[in-house]
mmCIF file with all atom_site columns, C-alpha atoms in Angstrom:
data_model
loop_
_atom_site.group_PDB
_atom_site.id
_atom_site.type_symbol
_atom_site.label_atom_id
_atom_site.label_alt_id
_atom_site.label_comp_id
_atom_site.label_asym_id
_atom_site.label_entity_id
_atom_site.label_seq_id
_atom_site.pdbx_PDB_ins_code
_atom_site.Cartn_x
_atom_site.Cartn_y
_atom_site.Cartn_z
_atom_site.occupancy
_atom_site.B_iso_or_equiv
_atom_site.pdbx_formal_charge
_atom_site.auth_seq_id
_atom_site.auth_comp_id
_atom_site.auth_asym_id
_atom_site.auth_atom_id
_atom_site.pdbx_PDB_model_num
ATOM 1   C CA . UNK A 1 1   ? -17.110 3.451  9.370  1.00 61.00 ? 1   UNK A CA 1
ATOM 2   C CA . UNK A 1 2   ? -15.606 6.465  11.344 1.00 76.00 ? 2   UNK A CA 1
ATOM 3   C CA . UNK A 1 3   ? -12.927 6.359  8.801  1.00 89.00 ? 3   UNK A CA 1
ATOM 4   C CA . UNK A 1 4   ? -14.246 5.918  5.565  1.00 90.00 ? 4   UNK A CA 1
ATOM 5   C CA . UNK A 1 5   ? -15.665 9.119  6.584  1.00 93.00 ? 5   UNK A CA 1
ATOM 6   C CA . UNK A 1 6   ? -12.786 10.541 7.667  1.00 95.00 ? 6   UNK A CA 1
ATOM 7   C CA . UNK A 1 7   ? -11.279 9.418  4.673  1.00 96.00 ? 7   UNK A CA 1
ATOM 8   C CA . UNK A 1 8   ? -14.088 11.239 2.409  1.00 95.00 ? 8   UNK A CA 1
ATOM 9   C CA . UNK A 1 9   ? -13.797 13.879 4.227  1.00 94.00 ? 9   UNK A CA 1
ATOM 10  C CA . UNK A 1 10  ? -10.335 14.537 3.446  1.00 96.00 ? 10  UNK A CA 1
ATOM 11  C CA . UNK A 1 11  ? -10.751 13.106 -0.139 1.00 95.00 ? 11  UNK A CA 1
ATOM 12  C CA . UNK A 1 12  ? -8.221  10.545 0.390  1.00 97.00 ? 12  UNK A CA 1
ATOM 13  C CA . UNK A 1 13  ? -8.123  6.365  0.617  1.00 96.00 ? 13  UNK A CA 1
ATOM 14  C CA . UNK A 1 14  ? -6.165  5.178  3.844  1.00 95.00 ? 14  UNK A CA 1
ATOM 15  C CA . UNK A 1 15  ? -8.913  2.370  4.917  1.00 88.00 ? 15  UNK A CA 1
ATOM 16  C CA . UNK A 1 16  ? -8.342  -0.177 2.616  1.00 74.00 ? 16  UNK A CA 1
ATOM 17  C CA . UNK A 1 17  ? -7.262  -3.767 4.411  1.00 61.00 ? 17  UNK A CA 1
ATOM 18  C CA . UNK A 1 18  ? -3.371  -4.025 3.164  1.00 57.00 ? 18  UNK A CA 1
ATOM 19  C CA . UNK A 1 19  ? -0.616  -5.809 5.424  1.00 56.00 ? 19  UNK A CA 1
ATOM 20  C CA . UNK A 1 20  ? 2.356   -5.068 3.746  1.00 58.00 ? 20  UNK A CA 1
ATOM 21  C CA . UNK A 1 21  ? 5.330   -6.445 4.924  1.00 54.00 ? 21  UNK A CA 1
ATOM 22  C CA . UNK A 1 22  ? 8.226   -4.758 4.602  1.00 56.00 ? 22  UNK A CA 1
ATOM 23  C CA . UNK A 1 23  ? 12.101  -6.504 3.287  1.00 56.00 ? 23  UNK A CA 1
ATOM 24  C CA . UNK A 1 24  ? 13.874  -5.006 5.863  1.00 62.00 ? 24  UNK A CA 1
ATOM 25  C CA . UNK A 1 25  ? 13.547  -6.764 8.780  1.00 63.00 ? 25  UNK A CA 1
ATOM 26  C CA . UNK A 1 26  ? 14.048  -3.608 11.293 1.00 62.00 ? 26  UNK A CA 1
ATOM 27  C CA . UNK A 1 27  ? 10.748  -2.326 9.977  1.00 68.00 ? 27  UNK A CA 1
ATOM 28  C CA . UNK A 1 28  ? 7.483   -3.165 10.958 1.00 74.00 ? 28  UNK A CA 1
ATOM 29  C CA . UNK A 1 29  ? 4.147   -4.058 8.639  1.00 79.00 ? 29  UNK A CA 1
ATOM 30  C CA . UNK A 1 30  ? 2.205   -1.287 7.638  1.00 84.00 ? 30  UNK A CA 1
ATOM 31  C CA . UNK A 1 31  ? -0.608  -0.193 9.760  1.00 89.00 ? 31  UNK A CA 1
ATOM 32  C CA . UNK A 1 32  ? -2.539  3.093  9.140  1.00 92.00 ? 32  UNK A CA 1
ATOM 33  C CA . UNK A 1 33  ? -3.372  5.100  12.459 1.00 94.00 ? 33  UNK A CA 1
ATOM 34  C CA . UNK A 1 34  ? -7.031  4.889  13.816 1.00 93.00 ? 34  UNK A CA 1
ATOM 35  C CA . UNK A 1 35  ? -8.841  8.321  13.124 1.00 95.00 ? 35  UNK A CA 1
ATOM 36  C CA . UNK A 1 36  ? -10.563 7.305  16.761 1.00 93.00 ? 36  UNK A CA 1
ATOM 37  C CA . UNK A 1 37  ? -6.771  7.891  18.357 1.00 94.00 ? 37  UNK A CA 1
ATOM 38  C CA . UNK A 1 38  ? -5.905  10.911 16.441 1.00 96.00 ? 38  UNK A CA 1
ATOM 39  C CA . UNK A 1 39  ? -8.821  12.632 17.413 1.00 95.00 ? 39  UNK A CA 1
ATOM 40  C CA . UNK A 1 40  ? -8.282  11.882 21.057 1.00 95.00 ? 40  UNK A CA 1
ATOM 41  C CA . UNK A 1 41  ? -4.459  12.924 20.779 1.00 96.00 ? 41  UNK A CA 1
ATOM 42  C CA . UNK A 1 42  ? -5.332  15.972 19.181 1.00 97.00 ? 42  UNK A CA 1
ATOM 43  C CA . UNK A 1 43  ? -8.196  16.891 21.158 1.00 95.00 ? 43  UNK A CA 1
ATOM 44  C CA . UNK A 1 44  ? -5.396  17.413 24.146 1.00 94.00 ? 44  UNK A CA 1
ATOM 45  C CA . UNK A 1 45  ? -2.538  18.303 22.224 1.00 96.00 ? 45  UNK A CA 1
ATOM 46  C CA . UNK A 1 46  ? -2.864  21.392 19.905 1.00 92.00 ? 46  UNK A CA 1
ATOM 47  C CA . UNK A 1 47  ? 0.004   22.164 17.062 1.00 95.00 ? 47  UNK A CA 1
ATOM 48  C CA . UNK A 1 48  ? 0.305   25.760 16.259 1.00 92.00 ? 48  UNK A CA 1
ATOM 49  C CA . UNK A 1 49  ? 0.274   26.905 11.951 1.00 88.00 ? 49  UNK A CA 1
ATOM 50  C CA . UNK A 1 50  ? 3.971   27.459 12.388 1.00 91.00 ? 50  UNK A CA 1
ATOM 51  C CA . UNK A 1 51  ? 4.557   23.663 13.164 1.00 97.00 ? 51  UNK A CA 1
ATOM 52  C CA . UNK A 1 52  ? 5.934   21.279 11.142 1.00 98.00 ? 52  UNK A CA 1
ATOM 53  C CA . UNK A 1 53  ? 5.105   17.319 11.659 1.00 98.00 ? 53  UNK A CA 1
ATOM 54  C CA . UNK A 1 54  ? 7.001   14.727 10.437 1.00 98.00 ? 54  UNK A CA 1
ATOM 55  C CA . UNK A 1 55  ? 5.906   11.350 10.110 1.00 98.00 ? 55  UNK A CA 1
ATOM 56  C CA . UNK A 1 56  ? 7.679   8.297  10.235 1.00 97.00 ? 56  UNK A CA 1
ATOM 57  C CA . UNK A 1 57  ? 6.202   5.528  8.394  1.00 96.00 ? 57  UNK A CA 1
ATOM 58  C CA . UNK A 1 58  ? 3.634   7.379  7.362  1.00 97.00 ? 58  UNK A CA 1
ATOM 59  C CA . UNK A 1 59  ? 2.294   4.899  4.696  1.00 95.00 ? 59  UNK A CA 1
ATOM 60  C CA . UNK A 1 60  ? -0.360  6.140  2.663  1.00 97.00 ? 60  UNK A CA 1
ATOM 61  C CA . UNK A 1 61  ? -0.033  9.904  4.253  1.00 98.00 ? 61  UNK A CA 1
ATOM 62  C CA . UNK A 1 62  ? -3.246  9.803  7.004  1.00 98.00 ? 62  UNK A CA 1
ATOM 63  C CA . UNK A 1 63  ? -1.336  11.657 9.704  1.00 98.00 ? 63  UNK A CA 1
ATOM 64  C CA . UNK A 1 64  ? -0.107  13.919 7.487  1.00 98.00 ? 64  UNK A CA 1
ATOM 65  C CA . UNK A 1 65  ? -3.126  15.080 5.711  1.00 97.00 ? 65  UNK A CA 1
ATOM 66  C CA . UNK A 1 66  ? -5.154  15.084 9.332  1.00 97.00 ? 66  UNK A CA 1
ATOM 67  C CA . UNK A 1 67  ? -2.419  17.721 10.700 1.00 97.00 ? 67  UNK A CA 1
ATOM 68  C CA . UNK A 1 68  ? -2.845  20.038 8.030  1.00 96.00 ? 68  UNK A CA 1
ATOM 69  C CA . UNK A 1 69  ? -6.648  20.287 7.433  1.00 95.00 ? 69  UNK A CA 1
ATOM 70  C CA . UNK A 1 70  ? -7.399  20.625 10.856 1.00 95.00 ? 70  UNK A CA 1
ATOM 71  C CA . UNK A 1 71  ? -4.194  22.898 12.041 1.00 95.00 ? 71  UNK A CA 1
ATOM 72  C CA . UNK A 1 72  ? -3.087  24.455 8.797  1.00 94.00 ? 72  UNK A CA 1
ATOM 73  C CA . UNK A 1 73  ? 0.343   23.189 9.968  1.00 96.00 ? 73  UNK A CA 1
ATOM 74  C CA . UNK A 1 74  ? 3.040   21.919 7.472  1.00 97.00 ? 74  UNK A CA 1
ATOM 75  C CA . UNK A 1 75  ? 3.629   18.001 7.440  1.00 98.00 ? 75  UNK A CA 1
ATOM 76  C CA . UNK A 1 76  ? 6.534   15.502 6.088  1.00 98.00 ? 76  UNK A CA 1
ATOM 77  C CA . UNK A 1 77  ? 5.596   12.102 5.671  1.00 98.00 ? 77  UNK A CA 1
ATOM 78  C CA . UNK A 1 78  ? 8.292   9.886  5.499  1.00 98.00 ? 78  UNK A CA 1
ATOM 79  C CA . UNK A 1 79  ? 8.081   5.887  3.896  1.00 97.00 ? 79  UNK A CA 1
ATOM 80  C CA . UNK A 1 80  ? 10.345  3.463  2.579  1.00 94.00 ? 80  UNK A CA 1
ATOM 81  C CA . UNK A 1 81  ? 8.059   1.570  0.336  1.00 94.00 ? 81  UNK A CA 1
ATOM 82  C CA . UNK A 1 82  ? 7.305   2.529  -3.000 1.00 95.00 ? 82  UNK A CA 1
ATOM 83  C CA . UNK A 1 83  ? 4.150   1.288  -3.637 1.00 94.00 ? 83  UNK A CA 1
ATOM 84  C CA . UNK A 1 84  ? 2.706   3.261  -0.088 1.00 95.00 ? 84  UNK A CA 1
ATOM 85  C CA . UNK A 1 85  ? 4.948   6.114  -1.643 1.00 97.00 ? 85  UNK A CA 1
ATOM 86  C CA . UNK A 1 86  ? 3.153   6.550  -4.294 1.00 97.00 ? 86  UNK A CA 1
ATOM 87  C CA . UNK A 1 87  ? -0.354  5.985  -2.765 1.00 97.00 ? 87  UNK A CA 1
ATOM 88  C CA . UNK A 1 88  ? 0.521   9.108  -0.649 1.00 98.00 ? 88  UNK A CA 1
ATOM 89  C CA . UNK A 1 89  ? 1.325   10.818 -3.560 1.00 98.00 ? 89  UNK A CA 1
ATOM 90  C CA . UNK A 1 90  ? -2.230  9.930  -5.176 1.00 98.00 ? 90  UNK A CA 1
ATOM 91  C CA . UNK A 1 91  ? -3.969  11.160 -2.465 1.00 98.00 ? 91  UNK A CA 1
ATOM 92  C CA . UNK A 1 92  ? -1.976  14.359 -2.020 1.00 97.00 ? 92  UNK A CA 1
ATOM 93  C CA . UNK A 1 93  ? -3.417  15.258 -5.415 1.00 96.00 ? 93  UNK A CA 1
ATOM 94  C CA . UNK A 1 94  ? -6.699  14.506 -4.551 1.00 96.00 ? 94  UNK A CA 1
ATOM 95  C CA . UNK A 1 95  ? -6.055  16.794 -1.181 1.00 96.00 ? 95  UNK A CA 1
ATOM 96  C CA . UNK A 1 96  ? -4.473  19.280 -2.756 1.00 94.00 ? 96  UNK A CA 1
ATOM 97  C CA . UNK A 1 97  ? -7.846  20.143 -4.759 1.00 90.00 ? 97  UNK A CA 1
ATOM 98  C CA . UNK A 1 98  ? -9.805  20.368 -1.514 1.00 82.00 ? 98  UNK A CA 1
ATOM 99  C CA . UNK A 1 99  ? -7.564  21.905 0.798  1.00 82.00 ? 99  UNK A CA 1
ATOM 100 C CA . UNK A 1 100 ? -6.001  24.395 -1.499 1.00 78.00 ? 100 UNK A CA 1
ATOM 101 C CA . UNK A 1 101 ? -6.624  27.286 0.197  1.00 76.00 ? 101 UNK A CA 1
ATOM 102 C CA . UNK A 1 102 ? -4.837  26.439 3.470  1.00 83.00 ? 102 UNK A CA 1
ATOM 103 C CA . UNK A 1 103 ? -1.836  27.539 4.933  1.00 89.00 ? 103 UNK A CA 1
ATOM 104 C CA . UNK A 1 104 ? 1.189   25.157 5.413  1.00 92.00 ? 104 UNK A CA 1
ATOM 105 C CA . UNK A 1 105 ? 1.933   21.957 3.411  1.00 95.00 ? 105 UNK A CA 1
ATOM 106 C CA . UNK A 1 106 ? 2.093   18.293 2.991  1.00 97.00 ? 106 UNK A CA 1
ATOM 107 C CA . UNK A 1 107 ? 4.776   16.359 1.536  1.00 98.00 ? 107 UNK A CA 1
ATOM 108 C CA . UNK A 1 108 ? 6.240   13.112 0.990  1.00 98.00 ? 108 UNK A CA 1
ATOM 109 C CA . UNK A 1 109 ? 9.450   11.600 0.946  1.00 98.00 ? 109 UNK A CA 1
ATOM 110 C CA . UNK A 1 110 ? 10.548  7.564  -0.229 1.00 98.00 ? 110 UNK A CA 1
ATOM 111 C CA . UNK A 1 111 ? 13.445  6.948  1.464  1.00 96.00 ? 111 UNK A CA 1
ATOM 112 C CA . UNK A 1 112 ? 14.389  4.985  5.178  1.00 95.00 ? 112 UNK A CA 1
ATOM 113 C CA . UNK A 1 113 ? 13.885  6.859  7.796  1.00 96.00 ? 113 UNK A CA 1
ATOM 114 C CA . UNK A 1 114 ? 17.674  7.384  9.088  1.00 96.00 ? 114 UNK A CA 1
ATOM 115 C CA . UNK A 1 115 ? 18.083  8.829  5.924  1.00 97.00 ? 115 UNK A CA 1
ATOM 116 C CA . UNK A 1 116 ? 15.671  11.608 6.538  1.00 98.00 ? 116 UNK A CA 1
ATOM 117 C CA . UNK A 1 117 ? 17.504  14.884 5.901  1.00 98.00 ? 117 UNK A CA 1
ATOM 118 C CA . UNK A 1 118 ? 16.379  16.915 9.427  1.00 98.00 ? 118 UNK A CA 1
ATOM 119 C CA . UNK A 1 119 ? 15.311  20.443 8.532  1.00 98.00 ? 119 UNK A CA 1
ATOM 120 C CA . UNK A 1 120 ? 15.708  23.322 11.035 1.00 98.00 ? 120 UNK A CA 1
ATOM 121 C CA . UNK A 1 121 ? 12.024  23.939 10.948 1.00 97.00 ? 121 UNK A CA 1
ATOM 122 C CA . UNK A 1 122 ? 10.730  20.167 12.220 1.00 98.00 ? 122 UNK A CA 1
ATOM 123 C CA . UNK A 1 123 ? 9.437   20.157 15.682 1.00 98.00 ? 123 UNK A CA 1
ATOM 124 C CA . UNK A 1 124 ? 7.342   17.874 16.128 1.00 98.00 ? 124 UNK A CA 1
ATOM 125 C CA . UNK A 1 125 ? 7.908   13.631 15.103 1.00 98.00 ? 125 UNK A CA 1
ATOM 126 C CA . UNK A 1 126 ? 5.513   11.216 15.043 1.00 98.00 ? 126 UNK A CA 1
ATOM 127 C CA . UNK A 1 127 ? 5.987   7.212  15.494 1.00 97.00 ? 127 UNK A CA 1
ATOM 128 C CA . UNK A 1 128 ? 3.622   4.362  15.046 1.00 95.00 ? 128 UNK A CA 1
ATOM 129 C CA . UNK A 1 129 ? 5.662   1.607  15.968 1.00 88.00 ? 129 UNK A CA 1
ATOM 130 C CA . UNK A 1 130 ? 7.421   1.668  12.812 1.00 88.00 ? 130 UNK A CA 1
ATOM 131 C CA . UNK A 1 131 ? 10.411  0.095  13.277 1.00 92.00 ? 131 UNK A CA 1
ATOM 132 C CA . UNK A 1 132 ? 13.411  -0.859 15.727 1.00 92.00 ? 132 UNK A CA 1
ATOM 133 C CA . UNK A 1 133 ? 14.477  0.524  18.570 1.00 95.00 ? 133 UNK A CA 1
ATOM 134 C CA . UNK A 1 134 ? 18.363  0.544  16.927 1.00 95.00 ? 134 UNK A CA 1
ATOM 135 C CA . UNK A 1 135 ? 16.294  2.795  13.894 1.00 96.00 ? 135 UNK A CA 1
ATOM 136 C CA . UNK A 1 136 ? 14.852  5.045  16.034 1.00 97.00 ? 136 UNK A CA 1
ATOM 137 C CA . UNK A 1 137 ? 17.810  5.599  18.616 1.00 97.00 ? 137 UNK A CA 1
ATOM 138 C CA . UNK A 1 138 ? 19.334  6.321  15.444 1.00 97.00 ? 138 UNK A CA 1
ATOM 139 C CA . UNK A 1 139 ? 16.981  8.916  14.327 1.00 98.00 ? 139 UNK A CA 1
ATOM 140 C CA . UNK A 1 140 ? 16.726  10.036 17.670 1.00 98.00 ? 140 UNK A CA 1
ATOM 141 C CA . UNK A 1 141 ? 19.687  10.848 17.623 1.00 98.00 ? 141 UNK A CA 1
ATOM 142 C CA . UNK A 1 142 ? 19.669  13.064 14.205 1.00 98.00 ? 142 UNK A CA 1
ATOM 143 C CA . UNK A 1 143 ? 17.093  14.886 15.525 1.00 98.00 ? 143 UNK A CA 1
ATOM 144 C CA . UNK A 1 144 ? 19.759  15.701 18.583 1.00 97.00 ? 144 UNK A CA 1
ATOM 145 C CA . UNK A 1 145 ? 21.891  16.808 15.874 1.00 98.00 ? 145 UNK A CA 1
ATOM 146 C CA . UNK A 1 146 ? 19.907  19.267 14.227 1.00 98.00 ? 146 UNK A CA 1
ATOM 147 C CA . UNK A 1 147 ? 18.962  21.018 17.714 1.00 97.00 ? 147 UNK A CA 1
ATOM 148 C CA . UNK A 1 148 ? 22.323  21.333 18.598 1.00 97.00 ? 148 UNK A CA 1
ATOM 149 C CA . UNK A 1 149 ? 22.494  23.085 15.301 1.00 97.00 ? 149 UNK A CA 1
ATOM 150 C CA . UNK A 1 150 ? 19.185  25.009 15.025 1.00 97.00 ? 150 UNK A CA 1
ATOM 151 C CA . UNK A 1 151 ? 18.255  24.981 19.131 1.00 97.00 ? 151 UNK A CA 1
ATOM 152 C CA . UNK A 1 152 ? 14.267  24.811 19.318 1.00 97.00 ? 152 UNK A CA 1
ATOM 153 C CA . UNK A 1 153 ? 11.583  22.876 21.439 1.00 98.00 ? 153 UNK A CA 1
ATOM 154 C CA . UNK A 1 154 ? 10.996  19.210 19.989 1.00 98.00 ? 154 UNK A CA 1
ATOM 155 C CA . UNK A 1 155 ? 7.894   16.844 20.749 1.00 98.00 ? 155 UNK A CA 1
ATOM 156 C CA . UNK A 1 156 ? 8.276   13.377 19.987 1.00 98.00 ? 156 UNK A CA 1
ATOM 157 C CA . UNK A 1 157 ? 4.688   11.414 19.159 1.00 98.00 ? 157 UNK A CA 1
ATOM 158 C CA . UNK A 1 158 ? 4.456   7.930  19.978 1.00 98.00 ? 158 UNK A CA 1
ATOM 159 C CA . UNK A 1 159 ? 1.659   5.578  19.723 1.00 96.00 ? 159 UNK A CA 1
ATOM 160 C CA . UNK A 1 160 ? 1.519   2.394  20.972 1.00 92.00 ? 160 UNK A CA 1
ATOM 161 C CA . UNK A 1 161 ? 5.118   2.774  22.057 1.00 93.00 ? 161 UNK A CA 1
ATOM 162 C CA . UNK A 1 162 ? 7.451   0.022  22.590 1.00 92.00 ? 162 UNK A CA 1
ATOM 163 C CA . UNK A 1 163 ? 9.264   -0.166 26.049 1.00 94.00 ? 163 UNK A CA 1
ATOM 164 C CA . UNK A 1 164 ? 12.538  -0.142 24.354 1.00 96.00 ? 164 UNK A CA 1
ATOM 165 C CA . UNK A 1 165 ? 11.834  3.105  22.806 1.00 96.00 ? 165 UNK A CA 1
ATOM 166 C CA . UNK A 1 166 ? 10.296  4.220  26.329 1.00 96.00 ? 166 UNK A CA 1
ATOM 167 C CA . UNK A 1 167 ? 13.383  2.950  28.259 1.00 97.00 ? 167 UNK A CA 1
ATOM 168 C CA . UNK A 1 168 ? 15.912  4.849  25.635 1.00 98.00 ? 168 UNK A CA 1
ATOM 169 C CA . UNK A 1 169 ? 14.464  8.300  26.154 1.00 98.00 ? 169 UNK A CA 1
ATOM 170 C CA . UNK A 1 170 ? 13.807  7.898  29.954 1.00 97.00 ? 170 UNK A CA 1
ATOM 171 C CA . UNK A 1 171 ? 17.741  7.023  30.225 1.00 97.00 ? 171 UNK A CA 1
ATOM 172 C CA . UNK A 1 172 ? 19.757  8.177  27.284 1.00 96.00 ? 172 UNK A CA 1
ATOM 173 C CA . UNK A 1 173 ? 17.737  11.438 26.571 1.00 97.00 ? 173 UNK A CA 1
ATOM 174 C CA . UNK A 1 174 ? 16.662  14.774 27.990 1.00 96.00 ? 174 UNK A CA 1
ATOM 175 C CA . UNK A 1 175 ? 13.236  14.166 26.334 1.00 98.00 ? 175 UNK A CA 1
ATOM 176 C CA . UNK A 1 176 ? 10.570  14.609 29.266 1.00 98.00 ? 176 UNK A CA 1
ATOM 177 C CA . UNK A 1 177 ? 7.223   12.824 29.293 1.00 98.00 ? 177 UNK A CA 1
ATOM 178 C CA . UNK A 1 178 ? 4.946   15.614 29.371 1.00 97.00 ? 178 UNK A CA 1
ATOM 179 C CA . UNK A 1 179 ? 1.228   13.947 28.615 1.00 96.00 ? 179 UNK A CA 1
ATOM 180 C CA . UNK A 1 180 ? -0.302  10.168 28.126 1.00 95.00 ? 180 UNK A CA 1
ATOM 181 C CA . UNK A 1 181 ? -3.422  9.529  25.996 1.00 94.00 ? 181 UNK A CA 1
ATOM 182 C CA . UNK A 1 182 ? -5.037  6.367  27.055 1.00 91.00 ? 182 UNK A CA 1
ATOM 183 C CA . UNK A 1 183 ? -7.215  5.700  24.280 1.00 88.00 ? 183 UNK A CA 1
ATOM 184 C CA . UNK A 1 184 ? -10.860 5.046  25.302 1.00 79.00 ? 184 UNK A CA 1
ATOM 185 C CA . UNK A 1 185 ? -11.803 2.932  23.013 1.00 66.00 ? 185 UNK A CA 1
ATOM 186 C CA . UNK A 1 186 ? -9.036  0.421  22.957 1.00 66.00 ? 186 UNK A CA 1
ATOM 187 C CA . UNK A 1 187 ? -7.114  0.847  26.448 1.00 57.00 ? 187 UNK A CA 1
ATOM 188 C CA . UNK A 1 188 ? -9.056  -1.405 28.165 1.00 61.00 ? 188 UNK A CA 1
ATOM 189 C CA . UNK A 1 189 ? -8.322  -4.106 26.074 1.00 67.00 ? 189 UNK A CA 1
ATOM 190 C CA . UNK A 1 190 ? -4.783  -3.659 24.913 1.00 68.00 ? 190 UNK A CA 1
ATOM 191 C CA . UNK A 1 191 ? -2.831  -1.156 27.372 1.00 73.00 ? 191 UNK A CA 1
ATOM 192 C CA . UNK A 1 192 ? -0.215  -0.588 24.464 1.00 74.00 ? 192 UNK A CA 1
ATOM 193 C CA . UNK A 1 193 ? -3.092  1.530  23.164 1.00 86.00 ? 193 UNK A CA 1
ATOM 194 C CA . UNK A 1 194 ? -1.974  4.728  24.208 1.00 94.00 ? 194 UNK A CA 1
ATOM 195 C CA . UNK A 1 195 ? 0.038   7.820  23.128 1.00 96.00 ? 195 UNK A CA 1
ATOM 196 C CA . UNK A 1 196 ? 3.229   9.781  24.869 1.00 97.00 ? 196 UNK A CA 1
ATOM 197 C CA . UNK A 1 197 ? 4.316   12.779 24.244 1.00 98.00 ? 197 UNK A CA 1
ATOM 198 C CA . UNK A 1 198 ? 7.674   13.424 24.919 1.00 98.00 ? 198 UNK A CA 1
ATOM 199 C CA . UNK A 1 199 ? 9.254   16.964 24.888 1.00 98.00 ? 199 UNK A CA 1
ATOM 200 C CA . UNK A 1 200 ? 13.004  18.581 24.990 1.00 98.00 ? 200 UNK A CA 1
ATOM 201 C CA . UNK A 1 201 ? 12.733  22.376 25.483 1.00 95.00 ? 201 UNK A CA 1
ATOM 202 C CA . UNK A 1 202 ? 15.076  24.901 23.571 1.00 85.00 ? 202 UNK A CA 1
ATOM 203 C CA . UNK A 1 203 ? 18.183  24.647 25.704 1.00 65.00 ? 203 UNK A CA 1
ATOM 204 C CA . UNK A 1 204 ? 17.280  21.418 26.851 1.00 59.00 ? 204 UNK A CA 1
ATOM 205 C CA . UNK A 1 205 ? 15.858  22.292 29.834 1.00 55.00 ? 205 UNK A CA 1
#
């Protein structure tokens, strides 16, 4: 029920039931994430107007279109499968309408994530589980790229994380664990049900 209204309230359709598996087998089924869990994350982690989020996997665009109604903060969704692609799209339009008069923006992108162009102004990367861990060392690794080119602070979002993604930044990375969500109202039954946020300040320090 919680979101169906969170849904209306944005004026976009994320709840309906849809397992879609995806082709490639490096890529996990989508799964939108609970509106419970992003208003716990966000209740202890605040993004600023000037962010920019991107989203990987971000299916029908939920994270996206959270981020910038309730921070005004620009948001890239990223998604490999057409038909989620285009639902994003869809509800971006119906968005757009209500949230016209806000600062930042929200768009959308169909293409694998590794193939995600990195642009100097994206701080901030959010995972589901989406695929991997040889996909996201490698986009890991683009996002080094770009701060070696364009040096700023970086926060990497993951929920329900994997321990191969937790073991890779813990020994390959200079990304620091800086705060753990345990998500009250599924923790205690799955302990997979929590959030990390990981974070490389400018310089790397």
């Amino acid at each position: 029920m919680i979101d169906y209204k969170q849904d209306k309230l944005l004026s976009i359709k994320t709840t309906d039931e849809q397992r879609i598996f995806p082709a490639e087998p490096h890529y996990n089924p989508y799964e939108p994430t609970p509106y419970e869990a992003l208003d716990q994350l966000f209740s202890r982690y605040r993004l600023t107007a000037d962010a920019c989020l991107v989203d990987m996997g971000c299916g029908k665009g939920r994270v996206p279109f959270y981020v910038h109604y309730h921070f005004q903060a620009s948001a890239v969704g990223i998604e490999m499968n057409p038909a989620l692609y285009e639902d994003a799209l869809k509800n971006k339009a119906s968005y757009s309408r209500k949230a016209k008069r806000r600062r930042g923006s929200v768009e959308f992108q169909c293409l694998l994530a590794q193939e995600y162009n990195i642009q100097p102004g994206d701080n901030v990367f959010f995972f589901f589980n989406p695929f991997s861990a040889q996909i996201f060392m490698t986009v890991v690794q683009h996002i080094l790229e770009s701060v070696e080119k364009y040096p700023r602070t970086i926060d990497l979002i993951l929920y329900y994380p994997s321990n191969e993604y937790v073991y890779y930044l813990l020994n390959h990375t200079q990304f620091k664990l800086v705060e753990e969500v345990r998500l009250d109202c599924f923790y205690e039954r799955n302990d997979h049900e929590r959030i990390l946020i990981y974070r490389m300040n400018k310089g790397g320090l």
